[in-house]
Amino acid sequence: MNDLLLATLRTVLDRHHHDGTRLVQILRETQEAFGWLPPEAISGIARAIGWPRVKVESTAGFYSFFHTRPLGRYRVLWSDNITDRMLGGAELMQAMCEQLWLEPGRVSEDGLVSVATTSCTGLCDHGPALLVNYRAVTRMTPERVAEMSALIRKEVPLTEWPIAWFAIENNVRKKGLLLGHDLAPGEALAAALARGPENMLAEVKAAGLRGRGGAGFNTGLKWAACRNAAGDAHYVVCNADEGEPGTFKDRVLLTSYADLVFEGMAIAGLVTGAKTGLLYVRGEYRYLLDPLKSALAARRKAGLLGENILGTPFAFDIEIHLGAGAYICGEESALIESLEGKPGKPRIRPPFPVTHGYLDQPTTVNNVETLAAACLIAKHGGAWYAGHGTAKSTGSKILSVSGDCARPGIYEYDFGVSVAQVLAECGADKTQAVQVSGPSGVCVAADEFQRKIGFEDLATAGAFMVFDTTRDMFEVARNFAHFFAHESCGFCTPCRVGTAVVARLMDKLAGNHCSPYDIDEMFKMHRLMQETSHCGLGHTACNPLFDTLKKFRPAYERRLQSLDYAPAFDLDAALSQARQMTGRDDAGAHLLSGETT
Ligand SMILES: Cc1cc2nc3c(=O)[nH]c(=O)nc-3n(C[C@H](O)[C@H](O)[C@H](O)COP(=O)(O)O)c2cc1C
Ligand code: SF4
């Protein structure tokens, strides 16, 4: 091991107290120093934390942002989300490859640069976006591609690149309850401390607050279960993994409302009895790490974190962990595995995190927005909060609006707002569909635009992707199929194989090579994945395919019609043929009757 590597490892490991549960952070910081993870580094880390080398390798191999072989001194990753593609991302990436004489996914022969794609970078409101050495660059244009390629060829360090390229905007277009708050730092926490843990919990229950991470679980019940669980220590985890394509509201909350989020974590700590909070931020938001650390330092200085908060016996502090490019780490038990230094594979549940979470201790995992909303409840009370929104969806929801509209960005509404109203306000024209809550959510067609955002109707973690009539909804679904195939963690066979097969079949259909048999195979995969997958990723992976097939059939039929042997093909005939071929009367019936299971 050379001296530089040794010295770097010593610094990184000391910073993390040679603690294996910090492995993801140790690997990230080591890679930041060398651009990749050399074998000697893996061995050195394994020895230092006392883990078998194979365990360290398995973590390093799991995350797409870790590299156990060199991938170029400049590593460019273009966001492959559908909205970036709609803004020309794929063509710009191709142009960059041509200018750098590169094939996508390959490292240049001189080891200078590699160019590839990555899943959504959470910058859909100002794409096309990319990451260069994991720093985000937005609004790529042909001119910017040419300039960037020249800088890379000349090996100009990133610190000397135009600063404007790295500017990330908030694009807050509409403020509501949360984004329009007037709370000073410490105000909500002081109100919570004055109420005391039991009363604060009662207010959260009275508010009817439900999780904003997608599932909509009742926050008061979750906090009560965690509070009542026996353990040596309790933990609060803030889930800022935000990997669902089309979602970027947590990015904005962490950028400009970090105090509110940290304060929400402290309130959760007060209620559940936790003294430690862990903020898990997706690796794509690496640029937020230093500002967030500064915000934490300022809060400690102001007596809002640490011992004797605001002069009371209450003690609570927060540490930040960065992810490393794995969508599945948004799933709460996978996130906890990642926090413990392991590959982010969802745990078998029960037991649930509220009783056996981080380090097997009672843990509440909450979305960024949920925790921020708790501050409003601390200040104004549960009844006030429950007075906004609808009966089953109290309060407000922040939407991340992107795609075909004049004003992409962040919009906050009380629950119950219609899709049509959001479309009108974001300047959408000739809209044919909205993908609500990302690929794992629901595709809403024009005749459904009066449907409402809320747990009673359209539940959402926040993504609101707009597609106008020029878009091919089959290609949208194909992009999502590839997303799921890429992000499946591989733990269970139905999802690992099923997502790959579905992506391949969608490619086959795109090339007009599909037969009725293939459509039936997709139905089978969907059922199999829904019934037998281990976690929500596998359960929802076929949602976009079936929504678009149901609502935009011509986009699929066009491709089937061009089959040489069936020039006048229609989907109904294909399905009945599939039934004959499989000998099953129900082949495809669930689709045609409008069900997706
Ligand atoms: C594949 C998958 C990805 C998820 N990604 C996120 C995420 O990025 N952020 C999030 O808050 N919840 C995500 N969730 C939901 C979490 O598992 C969990 O329900 C949530 O963090 C709980 O917080 P809440 O009660 O405040 O909503 C995901 C779930 C699945 C199955
Ligand atoms: S369903 Fe997919 S993502 Fe979930 S555990 Fe199985 S393989 Fe992993």
XYZ file of C-alpha atoms and ligand atoms in Angstrom:
636
model
C 0.000 0.000 0.000
C 1.522 3.335 -0.977
C 2.034 6.133 1.536
C -0.727 8.353 0.158
C -3.288 5.564 0.302
C -2.199 4.638 3.793
C -2.411 8.213 5.044
C -5.828 8.750 3.434
C -7.231 5.540 4.863
C -5.923 6.412 8.301
C -7.646 9.828 8.194
C -10.937 8.455 6.890
C -11.011 5.514 9.286
C -10.122 7.672 12.283
C -12.925 10.063 11.353
C -15.332 7.144 11.471
C -13.787 5.519 14.577
C -12.948 2.346 12.592
C -16.657 1.564 12.862
C -17.964 -0.925 10.275
C -21.482 0.459 10.452
C -19.989 3.567 8.809
C -18.679 1.520 5.880
C -20.689 3.289 3.169
C -19.252 6.623 4.337
C -15.728 5.180 4.626
C -15.894 3.816 1.084
C -17.314 7.045 -0.291
C -14.675 9.219 1.293
C -11.894 6.864 0.186
C -13.232 6.902 -3.352
C -13.492 10.694 -3.312
C -9.731 10.769 -2.690
C -8.729 8.264 -5.398
C -11.544 8.222 -7.937
C -12.051 4.489 -7.324
C -11.565 1.822 -4.664
C -8.261 0.027 -5.235
C -8.018 -3.593 -3.942
C -5.448 -2.540 -1.312
C -7.943 0.017 0.014
C -10.648 -2.640 0.344
C -8.235 -4.935 2.182
C -7.003 -2.108 4.422
C -10.541 -1.059 5.322
C -11.566 -4.672 6.044
C -8.612 -5.117 8.407
C -9.259 -1.800 10.140
C -12.958 -2.376 10.806
C -12.485 -6.066 11.583
C -14.842 -7.345 8.883
C -14.096 -10.174 6.426
C -12.839 -8.682 3.145
C -15.712 -10.310 1.264
C -18.241 -8.319 3.307
C -16.529 -5.047 2.454
C -16.372 -6.101 -1.196
C -20.042 -6.962 -1.164
C -20.959 -3.467 0.046
C -18.575 -1.852 -2.437
C -20.044 -3.955 -5.232
C -23.668 -3.178 -4.412
C -23.773 0.577 -4.906
C -23.621 1.937 -8.429
C -21.523 4.939 -7.346
C -18.699 2.751 -5.998
C -16.062 1.458 -8.396
C -13.615 -1.321 -7.802
C -11.841 -0.533 -11.076
C -10.824 2.839 -12.510
C -13.539 4.565 -14.553
C -11.688 7.621 -15.791
C -10.427 10.748 -14.114
C -13.631 12.395 -15.328
C -16.735 10.279 -14.855
C -19.764 11.730 -16.580
C -23.175 10.264 -15.782
C -26.166 11.565 -17.709
C -29.542 11.397 -15.996
C -31.606 8.846 -17.894
C -34.967 9.899 -16.520
C -37.729 10.267 -19.100
C -38.004 14.035 -18.493
C -34.268 14.491 -19.153
C -34.693 12.442 -22.316
C -37.630 14.638 -23.361
C -35.286 17.630 -23.038
C -32.775 15.983 -25.363
C -30.450 14.363 -22.792
C -29.820 11.209 -24.847
C -28.823 13.146 -27.975
C -26.552 15.442 -25.960
C -24.863 12.442 -24.384
C -24.291 10.973 -27.835
C -22.777 14.281 -28.996
C -20.458 14.302 -25.972
C -19.351 10.741 -26.722
C -18.576 11.706 -30.314
C -16.594 14.756 -29.221
C -14.598 12.648 -26.768
C -14.272 9.703 -29.161
C -15.952 7.410 -26.717
C -18.516 4.672 -26.620
C -21.142 5.151 -23.876
C -20.263 3.053 -20.851
C -16.579 2.651 -21.848
C -13.492 4.313 -20.371
C -11.274 6.134 -22.862
C -8.061 4.245 -23.632
C -5.934 6.886 -21.912
C -8.048 6.472 -18.761
C -9.172 10.099 -18.951
C -12.940 9.909 -19.130
C -16.019 7.705 -19.186
C -19.540 8.702 -20.147
C -22.602 6.676 -19.142
C -26.143 7.043 -17.836
C -27.508 6.951 -14.315
C -31.063 6.844 -12.963
C -32.923 10.122 -12.316
C -30.644 12.675 -10.603
C -33.506 14.601 -8.976
C -32.972 17.673 -11.156
C -35.925 17.168 -13.513
C -37.018 20.796 -13.159
C -33.835 21.983 -14.860
C -32.589 19.154 -16.982
C -31.054 17.779 -19.009
C -28.795 17.101 -16.071
C -25.660 15.088 -15.435
C -23.186 14.283 -12.706
C -19.500 14.824 -13.317
C -17.389 13.152 -10.653
C -20.689 13.105 -8.744
C -21.201 16.866 -8.916
C -24.494 17.889 -10.468
C -24.615 20.037 -13.610
C -27.973 21.218 -14.923
C -29.482 22.675 -18.105
C -27.102 20.995 -20.532
C -27.098 22.407 -24.060
C -25.084 21.574 -27.217
C -22.816 24.551 -26.438
C -22.263 23.409 -22.881
C -21.481 19.882 -24.110
C -18.819 21.263 -26.462
C -17.271 23.442 -23.741
C -17.329 20.604 -21.207
C -15.748 18.162 -23.647
C -12.961 20.691 -24.326
C -12.323 21.197 -20.599
C -12.165 17.441 -20.086
C -9.733 17.008 -22.995
C -7.522 19.722 -21.509
C -7.839 18.077 -18.079
C -9.011 21.285 -16.410
C -9.917 20.520 -12.779
C -13.612 20.826 -11.862
C -12.766 23.647 -9.456
C -11.906 25.773 -12.497
C -15.078 25.006 -14.465
C -17.675 27.789 -14.774
C -19.406 28.021 -11.405
C -22.762 28.725 -13.092
C -22.836 25.155 -14.411
C -23.176 23.839 -10.884
C -25.996 26.183 -9.855
C -29.022 24.300 -8.556
C -32.209 26.327 -8.427
C -35.121 25.803 -6.071
C -37.834 26.741 -8.565
C -40.455 27.126 -5.849
C -43.541 28.243 -7.816
C -46.276 27.956 -5.214
C -45.988 28.077 -1.449
C -48.575 26.633 0.906
C -48.723 25.663 4.575
C -45.179 24.379 4.793
C -43.168 26.361 2.270
C -44.924 29.555 3.331
C -44.264 29.035 7.070
C -42.968 31.855 9.240
C -41.334 29.806 11.995
C -38.010 31.032 13.343
C -35.369 28.355 14.064
C -36.180 26.803 17.443
C -39.768 28.047 17.594
C -41.426 24.727 16.764
C -39.053 22.803 19.004
C -39.728 25.184 21.897
C -43.463 24.660 21.356
C -42.986 20.869 21.337
C -40.891 20.990 24.512
C -43.554 23.116 26.187
C -46.208 20.566 25.239
C -44.107 17.603 26.432
C -43.727 14.237 24.624
C -47.184 12.791 25.409
C -49.097 15.918 24.432
C -46.976 16.401 21.337
C -47.757 12.840 20.284
C -51.446 13.490 20.915
C -51.291 16.563 18.658
C -49.615 14.588 15.848
C -52.368 11.994 16.137
C -55.065 14.672 16.193
C -53.491 16.252 13.107
C -53.998 13.006 11.192
C -50.508 13.423 9.725
C -49.667 10.675 7.241
C -46.241 9.837 5.834
C -45.202 11.769 2.736
C -42.766 9.090 1.527
C -45.447 7.292 -0.464
C -47.164 4.703 1.728
C -49.080 7.278 3.803
C -48.718 5.482 7.121
C -50.142 7.362 10.109
C -47.212 9.218 11.698
C -48.726 9.387 15.181
C -49.184 5.597 15.233
C -45.641 5.047 13.989
C -44.159 7.342 16.623
C -46.264 5.751 19.361
C -45.132 2.246 18.340
C -41.508 3.344 18.379
C -41.896 5.150 21.700
C -43.498 2.074 23.303
C -40.916 -0.384 21.971
C -38.273 -1.613 24.396
C -34.641 -0.994 23.470
C -31.262 0.270 24.634
C -31.599 3.341 22.422
C -34.188 4.740 20.040
C -33.419 6.337 16.676
C -35.013 8.800 14.272
C -34.122 8.333 10.613
C -34.942 10.992 8.052
C -35.375 9.415 4.638
C -33.930 11.819 2.059
C -33.088 9.139 -0.472
C -35.602 10.629 -2.925
C -34.802 8.248 -5.764
C -38.237 8.041 -7.389
C -37.820 9.492 -10.891
C -39.542 12.859 -11.137
C -39.267 13.645 -7.412
C -37.141 16.559 -6.212
C -39.107 18.249 -3.406
C -36.845 16.905 -0.641
C -33.887 18.471 -2.446
C -35.567 21.860 -2.057
C -36.566 21.235 1.562
C -32.972 20.320 2.421
C -31.620 23.297 0.501
C -33.783 26.061 1.923
C -35.779 24.540 4.774
C -33.082 22.462 6.494
C -33.840 24.000 9.894
C -37.428 22.843 9.643
C -36.335 19.304 8.751
C -33.781 19.118 11.576
C -36.328 20.523 13.973
C -38.867 17.914 12.860
C -36.283 15.215 13.559
C -35.716 16.624 17.047
C -39.475 16.682 17.689
C -39.667 13.036 16.577
C -36.787 12.358 18.982
C -38.628 14.063 21.819
C -41.774 12.018 21.198
C -40.126 8.632 20.618
C -37.384 8.978 23.221
C -34.561 8.993 20.664
C -31.345 10.894 21.310
C -29.879 10.305 17.855
C -31.140 11.286 14.453
C -29.696 9.994 11.176
C -30.290 11.924 7.976
C -29.820 9.676 4.929
C -29.318 11.815 1.828
C -29.066 10.323 -1.662
C -25.562 10.400 -3.153
C -26.777 12.537 -6.055
C -27.226 15.396 -3.546
C -23.568 15.269 -2.435
C -23.372 19.025 -3.019
C -25.744 19.521 -0.059
C -23.448 17.823 2.453
C -21.344 20.831 3.460
C -24.278 23.279 3.749
C -26.195 20.722 5.811
C -23.211 20.184 8.109
C -22.950 23.960 8.566
C -26.661 24.154 9.395
C -26.180 21.443 12.035
C -23.197 23.285 13.493
C -25.239 26.498 13.696
C -28.030 24.681 15.498
C -25.596 23.193 17.999
C -24.216 26.655 18.648
C -27.721 28.018 19.144
C -28.520 25.299 21.712
C -30.989 23.577 19.390
C -28.997 20.343 19.200
C -26.787 18.521 21.678
C -27.277 18.340 25.436
C -29.819 20.468 27.368
C -31.632 21.731 24.304
C -33.208 25.151 24.954
C -32.216 24.811 28.613
C -34.219 21.600 29.153
C -32.954 18.075 29.966
C -33.779 17.029 26.387
C -30.710 15.847 24.393
C -30.655 15.099 20.691
C -28.117 15.239 17.882
C -28.060 14.444 14.185
C -25.519 12.878 11.860
C -25.605 12.777 8.089
C -25.068 9.733 5.879
C -24.800 9.894 2.110
C -26.126 7.133 -0.119
C -24.222 5.908 -3.145
C -26.617 5.543 -6.061
C -29.193 2.894 -5.130
C -32.909 3.670 -5.485
C -33.815 0.702 -3.311
C -32.188 2.430 -0.321
C -35.320 4.611 -0.165
C -37.169 1.534 1.119
C -36.894 1.959 4.867
C -35.376 -1.390 5.822
C -32.894 -1.261 2.920
C -31.999 2.245 4.075
C -31.296 0.926 7.564
C -29.082 -1.806 6.126
C -27.180 0.886 4.262
C -26.854 2.974 7.433
C -25.269 -0.106 9.020
C -22.669 -0.318 6.247
C -24.268 -3.175 4.335
C -25.702 -3.595 0.823
C -29.119 -1.934 0.698
C -31.315 -5.024 0.529
C -34.763 -4.853 2.121
C -35.125 -6.854 5.311
C -37.706 -9.525 5.927
C -40.533 -7.920 7.895
C -41.800 -8.335 10.575
C -40.099 -7.300 12.720
C -40.639 -3.713 11.621
C -38.164 -0.870 12.146
C -40.295 0.663 14.908
C -39.273 -2.258 17.134
C -36.125 -3.601 15.417
C -34.591 -0.967 13.181
C -31.146 0.641 13.149
C -28.743 -1.611 15.094
C -31.827 -3.689 15.941
C -33.207 -0.857 18.086
C -36.591 0.917 17.871
C -36.416 3.311 14.935
C -38.864 5.624 13.259
C -38.126 6.230 9.585
C -39.858 9.271 8.156
C -39.764 11.229 4.960
C -38.236 14.715 4.934
C -41.591 16.382 4.295
C -43.349 14.427 7.069
C -40.809 15.622 9.621
C -40.994 19.206 8.408
C -44.794 19.086 8.695
C -44.467 17.999 12.356
C -43.048 21.467 13.098
C -46.280 23.098 11.954
C -48.227 20.786 14.236
C -45.941 21.581 17.188
C -46.538 25.281 16.686
C -50.193 25.429 15.658
C -51.661 22.203 17.080
C -53.239 19.132 15.562
C -56.728 20.578 15.104
C -55.390 23.516 13.100
C -53.422 21.170 10.857
C -56.365 18.809 10.395
C -58.408 21.793 9.246
C -56.433 21.807 5.987
C -56.715 19.267 3.208
C -59.342 16.525 3.182
C -60.776 14.126 5.758
C -58.294 11.322 5.082
C -55.452 13.488 3.810
C -54.861 16.355 6.174
C -52.477 19.224 5.559
C -50.626 19.970 2.360
C -48.560 18.144 -0.229
C -45.505 19.362 -2.082
C -45.456 18.330 -5.728
C -42.379 18.140 -7.942
C -43.701 19.166 -11.345
C -41.667 18.382 -14.461
C -42.065 17.474 -18.114
C -44.163 19.286 -20.695
C -45.112 22.499 -18.912
C -43.977 26.105 -19.005
C -43.115 26.334 -15.295
C -41.597 23.137 -13.890
C -40.726 23.286 -10.211
C -42.133 22.946 -6.718
C -45.835 23.488 -6.019
C -47.472 23.123 -2.633
C -51.231 22.612 -2.332
C -53.621 21.550 0.383
C -54.569 17.927 -0.306
C -57.607 17.623 -2.544
C -56.292 19.719 -5.421
C -57.254 18.341 -8.838
C -54.757 17.282 -11.475
C -56.411 19.816 -13.803
C -55.672 22.703 -11.427
C -52.018 21.771 -11.119
C -51.771 21.494 -14.900
C -53.327 24.922 -15.349
C -50.973 26.545 -12.858
C -47.777 24.973 -14.195
C -48.604 26.075 -17.734
C -49.214 22.672 -19.298
C -50.794 22.593 -22.727
C -52.299 19.716 -24.759
C -51.543 17.295 -21.948
C -52.335 13.642 -22.665
C -51.092 12.123 -19.391
C -49.621 12.800 -15.977
C -47.505 10.240 -14.164
C -48.376 10.824 -10.523
C -45.876 9.583 -7.903
C -43.252 8.438 -10.397
C -42.889 5.102 -12.179
C -44.226 3.201 -9.169
C -47.303 5.460 -9.112
C -50.258 5.974 -11.437
C -50.509 7.177 -15.026
C -53.529 9.493 -15.294
C -55.084 10.102 -18.715
C -56.870 13.274 -19.871
C -60.371 11.992 -18.984
C -59.217 11.623 -15.365
C -57.791 15.097 -14.812
C -60.533 15.935 -12.302
C -59.079 13.314 -9.968
C -57.647 14.674 -6.749
C -54.263 14.485 -5.052
C -54.813 12.690 -1.741
C -54.726 9.259 -0.133
C -58.417 8.773 -1.007
C -57.673 9.046 -4.721
C -54.195 9.789 -6.088
C -51.688 9.046 -3.341
C -48.289 10.451 -4.167
C -44.790 10.828 -2.827
C -44.614 14.007 -4.898
C -43.681 13.373 -8.529
C -45.976 14.945 -11.106
C -44.594 14.312 -14.608
C -46.496 15.918 -17.470
C -46.666 14.454 -20.988
C -48.236 16.335 -23.876
C -49.811 14.815 -26.975
C -46.508 14.714 -28.865
C -45.134 12.082 -26.475
C -45.186 8.379 -27.095
C -46.521 6.822 -23.890
C -45.076 3.462 -24.859
C -41.585 4.982 -24.748
C -42.387 6.469 -21.335
C -43.298 3.002 -20.024
C -40.207 1.490 -21.687
C -37.969 4.007 -19.908
C -39.606 3.091 -16.589
C -39.217 -0.645 -17.288
C -35.476 -0.115 -17.744
C -35.360 1.956 -14.575
C -36.808 -0.892 -12.519
C -34.580 -3.500 -14.160
C -31.556 -1.348 -13.317
C -32.629 -0.641 -9.756
C -33.842 -4.108 -8.707
C -31.532 -5.039 -5.830
C -31.398 -8.658 -6.955
C -32.353 -10.126 -3.596
C -35.388 -12.059 -4.817
C -35.685 -13.943 -8.082
C -39.139 -12.785 -9.265
C -38.078 -9.145 -9.282
C -34.472 -9.666 -10.366
C -35.476 -11.796 -13.350
C -38.949 -10.342 -13.927
C -37.851 -6.709 -14.271
C -35.090 -7.743 -16.704
C -37.470 -9.863 -18.792
C -40.073 -7.087 -18.942
C -37.443 -4.528 -20.027
C -36.255 -6.925 -22.755
C -39.824 -7.534 -23.926
C -40.465 -3.795 -24.081
C -37.339 -3.452 -26.245
C -38.618 -6.256 -28.426
C -41.937 -4.480 -28.773
C -40.110 -1.237 -29.589
C -38.367 -3.056 -32.435
C -41.746 -4.347 -33.712
C -40.709 -7.913 -32.981
C -43.383 -8.770 -30.450
C -45.979 -11.491 -30.743
C -49.160 -12.042 -28.713
C -47.201 -14.576 -26.724
C -44.848 -11.823 -25.509
C -47.731 -9.685 -24.306
C -49.016 -12.634 -22.346
C -45.544 -13.197 -20.920
C -45.639 -9.625 -19.615
C -48.966 -10.296 -17.905
C -47.478 -13.376 -16.305
C -44.407 -11.509 -15.117
C -46.566 -8.780 -13.652
C -48.683 -11.243 -11.683
C -45.686 -13.186 -10.538
C -43.872 -10.072 -9.362
C -46.926 -8.699 -7.594
C -47.583 -11.929 -5.790
C -44.093 -13.075 -4.932
C -41.694 -10.098 -4.810
C -40.114 -9.299 -1.501
C -40.670 -5.520 -1.499
C -42.574 -2.625 -3.031
C -40.185 -2.221 -5.945
C -41.122 -5.598 -7.380
C -44.809 -5.101 -6.558
C -45.058 -1.858 -8.503
C -42.507 -2.418 -11.286
C -45.139 -3.239 -13.913
C -47.563 -0.440 -12.967
C -46.459 1.905 -15.772
C -46.650 -0.846 -18.364
C -50.184 -1.805 -17.447
C -51.425 1.736 -16.948
C -50.179 2.810 -20.351
C -51.324 -0.388 -22.051
C -54.771 0.152 -20.577
C -55.019 3.871 -21.304
C -52.878 4.318 -24.418
C -53.429 1.092 -26.289
C -52.789 2.553 -29.747
C -49.193 3.252 -28.712
C -48.781 -0.510 -28.268
C -51.033 -1.606 -31.123
C -49.017 0.455 -33.602
C -46.064 -1.727 -32.824
C -47.971 -4.973 -33.006
C -49.658 -3.955 -36.261
C -46.375 -3.738 -38.068
C -45.650 -7.438 -37.589
C -45.101 -8.991 -41.024
C -47.286 -11.967 -40.327
C -50.135 -10.004 -38.754
C -50.482 -6.720 -40.623
C -53.943 -5.920 -39.273
C -53.237 -7.027 -35.758
C -55.397 -5.829 -32.911
C -54.749 -6.234 -29.220
C -58.045 -7.965 -28.419
C -57.350 -10.574 -31.066
C -53.837 -10.950 -29.701
C -55.159 -11.560 -26.240
C -57.692 -14.129 -27.335
C -54.950 -15.887 -29.281
C -52.788 -15.778 -26.147
C -55.602 -17.447 -24.221
C -55.810 -20.205 -26.807
C -52.051 -20.674 -26.770
C -51.780 -20.828 -23.009
C -55.007 -22.760 -22.551
C -55.983 -20.278 -19.841
C -59.274 -18.428 -20.099
C -58.050 -15.633 -17.898
C -54.878 -14.740 -19.792
C -54.933 -10.949 -19.946
C -58.489 -10.689 -18.633
C -57.445 -8.652 -15.608
C -55.965 -6.041 -17.898
C -58.958 -5.673 -20.154
C -61.342 -5.411 -17.237
C -59.256 -2.543 -15.939
C -57.613 -4.332 -13.029
C -53.881 -4.408 -12.652
C -53.520 -7.429 -10.418
C -38.613 0.942 -3.602
C -39.014 1.952 -2.563
C -38.419 3.210 -2.567
C -38.763 4.146 -1.605
N -38.173 5.381 -1.646
C -38.483 6.289 -0.701
C -37.841 7.565 -0.678
O -36.992 7.865 -1.543
N -38.192 8.441 0.295
C -39.114 8.122 1.262
O -39.369 8.926 2.151
N -39.737 6.932 1.265
C -39.431 6.014 0.316
N -40.040 4.792 0.354
C -40.994 4.513 1.454
C -40.229 4.106 2.725
O -40.041 2.706 2.734
C -40.983 4.490 4.008
O -42.297 4.036 3.893
C -40.989 5.991 4.279
O -39.693 6.520 4.307
C -41.665 6.236 5.615
O -41.758 7.608 5.849
P -43.177 8.326 5.981
O -43.987 7.498 6.927
O -42.857 9.662 6.508
O -43.755 8.348 4.603
C -39.726 3.835 -0.615
C -40.335 2.580 -0.624
C -39.977 1.649 -1.584
C -40.642 0.309 -1.570
S -38.561 -6.949 -4.963
Fe -36.754 -6.344 -6.160
S -35.895 -4.621 -5.069
Fe -37.317 -5.676 -3.655
S -36.046 -7.168 -2.567
Fe -36.812 -8.251 -4.349
S -35.182 -7.937 -5.888
Fe -34.839 -6.437 -4.297
